[in-house]
Amino acid sequence: MQPKSDADLTGLLHAWRGGDSSARDRVVEQVYGALRRMAASRMGDAERSPTLQPTALVHEALMRLLGSDVDWNNRSHFLAVAALQMRNILVDHARARLAAKRGGGAVMVTLEGVDSAQPQHEADLLALEQALGLLEQRDPRLARVIEMTYFGGMQRDEIADVLQVSIATVDRDLRFGRAFLGKQLSA
């Protein structure tokens, strides 16, 4: 059963928070496509992370969302929190893969079969995470705007709705946030 509007989905979110498990299931049905698009747009090239595909990212994010204790305001709020969860999952995954490349507890070390051309995606993601942390210290809203755009694939109007600011403010935040991150990542 499709909700007719965001207001209907908001009602389902509130019913879920009230303990209605069928509402939770209907919320998942309604947002799964949006979450899948967010994950696919964020992950881009599948060969960059052969061990974590968009579907797995969505499922892990849903597990975290279903276990969270958040009072959802509306669809945009739910998707914003989903974007944050996806960011955290991608960063955790990158850290684990880099740790495995550094040995990951392995006892024997050989150089046979080492691929010196491994993509730097994990290192790039961790550098972005560190730069986002600096941006968050400076201005948490700017970090949220970048997070919802980059990790969540959210549109400017959705971000404005979640943060309760104008679209022009979101545009300014995006420009400043991208400039800040560009400076941090090029340093």
C-alpha atoms as one frame of an Amber mdcrd trajectory, in Angstrom:
protein
   0.000   0.000   0.000   1.553   3.276  -1.166   1.105   6.374   0.941  -0.481
   9.111  -1.116   1.878  11.802   0.146   4.804  12.614   2.371   2.215  13.346
   5.070   0.980   9.744   4.836   4.558   8.494   5.151   5.048  10.817   8.116
   1.983   9.216   9.701   3.500   5.780   9.129   6.775   6.932  10.698   4.911
   8.136  13.787   2.877   4.919  13.965   6.111   2.934  13.765   7.577   4.987
  16.608   4.396   4.192  18.528   5.137   0.476  18.228   3.164  -0.495  15.122
   5.385  -3.102  13.436   3.202  -3.209  10.321   3.773   0.547   9.935   7.531
  -0.100  10.178   7.275  -2.671   7.403   5.278  -0.268   5.230   7.843   2.496
   5.851  10.611   0.171   4.687   8.601  -0.689   1.549   8.068   3.015   0.829
  11.622   4.239   1.327  13.559   1.238   0.017  13.710   2.582  -3.534  14.936
   5.989  -2.380  17.549   4.371  -0.147  18.687   2.131  -3.001  19.068   5.168
  -5.300  21.004   7.001  -2.577  23.367   4.064  -2.137  23.857   3.545  -5.864
  24.561   7.222  -6.503  27.007   7.366  -3.605  28.882   4.211  -4.434  29.224
   4.839  -8.161  31.695   2.399  -9.634  31.039  -1.100  -8.311  34.655  -2.087
  -8.922  35.795   0.435  -6.323  34.334  -1.687  -3.528  33.673  -5.227  -4.688
  32.825  -6.344  -1.147  30.134  -3.729  -0.469  27.414  -3.257  -3.048  24.550
  -0.724  -2.903  22.030  -3.363  -1.831  24.245  -4.456   1.062  24.737  -0.807
   2.041  20.965  -0.257   2.080  20.371  -3.388   4.145  23.022  -2.426   6.690
  21.623   1.118   6.900  18.114  -0.267   7.382  19.327  -2.532  10.178  20.809
   0.488  11.939  17.723   2.605  11.297  15.363  -0.093  12.520  17.399  -0.408
  15.701  17.598   3.329  16.335  15.510   5.324  18.761  14.756   8.342  16.593
  11.473  10.213  16.549  11.131  10.766  12.812   9.730  14.163  11.813   9.025
  13.291   8.175  10.355  11.519   5.079  13.204  14.007   4.613  14.319  13.579
   8.216  14.307   9.799   7.792  16.390  10.053   4.603  18.821  12.475   6.254
  19.436  10.015   9.084  19.777   7.256   6.474  22.441   9.335   4.710  24.331
   9.655   7.985  24.098   5.904   8.536  25.354   5.212   5.003  28.276   7.570
   5.591  29.151   5.755   8.813  28.904   2.346   7.140  31.097   3.404   4.215
  33.714   4.859   6.569  33.666   1.740   8.777  34.012  -0.420   5.680  36.921
   1.671   4.368  38.707   1.478   7.711  38.278  -2.283   7.852  39.564  -2.740
   4.303  42.594  -0.540   4.973  43.302  -2.422   8.195  43.120  -5.704   6.266
  45.567  -4.314   3.698  47.937  -3.489   6.566  47.783  -7.037   7.796  44.511
  -7.326   9.646  46.062  -9.667  12.193  47.647 -11.963   9.594  50.649 -13.895
  10.792  52.487 -14.562   7.526  53.436 -11.715   5.201  54.543 -12.254   1.603
  54.844  -9.947  -1.366  53.590 -12.475  -3.893  50.415 -11.455  -5.632  50.411
  -7.943  -4.227  48.523  -5.639  -6.546  50.342  -2.311  -6.434  47.553  -0.659
  -8.423  44.807  -1.122  -5.807  42.350   1.741  -5.873  42.754   4.421  -3.221
  39.004   4.710  -2.685  39.200   3.729   0.989  42.003   6.198   1.690  40.104
   8.918  -0.176  36.958   8.178   1.809  38.841   8.348   5.104  40.449  11.648
   4.067  36.976  12.966   3.244  35.710  11.729   6.616  38.519  13.562   8.396
  37.862  16.761   6.436  34.137  16.467   7.191  35.005  16.148  10.866  36.911
  19.427  10.688  34.027  21.068   8.860  31.603  19.749  11.477  33.692  21.315
  14.234  33.591  24.622  12.389  29.938  24.541  11.319  27.788  21.441  11.933
  25.068  22.568   9.490  27.570  22.815   6.628  28.718  19.290   7.377  25.101
  18.032   7.364  24.454  19.719   3.995  27.524  18.065   2.460  26.662  14.746
   4.094  23.073  14.750   2.836  24.233  15.751  -0.647  27.281  13.523  -0.981
  26.306  10.466   1.034  22.544  10.745   0.792  22.065  12.026  -2.743  19.349
  14.309  -1.380  18.035  17.243  -3.375  18.446  20.850  -2.231  14.760  21.226
  -1.373  14.826  18.059   0.770  17.906  19.303   2.603  16.280  22.695   3.146
  13.232  20.941   4.581  15.256  18.798   6.983  17.405  21.690   8.189  14.538
  24.197   8.112  16.477  26.720   6.032  15.941  28.226   2.602  17.180  26.614
  -0.603  19.434  29.665  -1.079  21.032  28.896   2.286  21.573  25.286   1.216
  23.207  26.547  -2.001  25.542  28.852  -0.034  26.360  26.069   2.409  27.158
  23.718  -0.464  29.484  26.248  -2.077  31.292  26.995   1.173  31.376  23.363
   2.289  32.785  22.162  -1.024  35.404  24.922  -1.002  36.383  24.040   2.569
  36.636  20.332   1.766  38.558  21.037  -1.431  41.089  23.070   0.525  41.387
  20.386   3.218  41.735  17.538   0.736  44.329  19.325  -1.391  46.511  20.186
   1.614
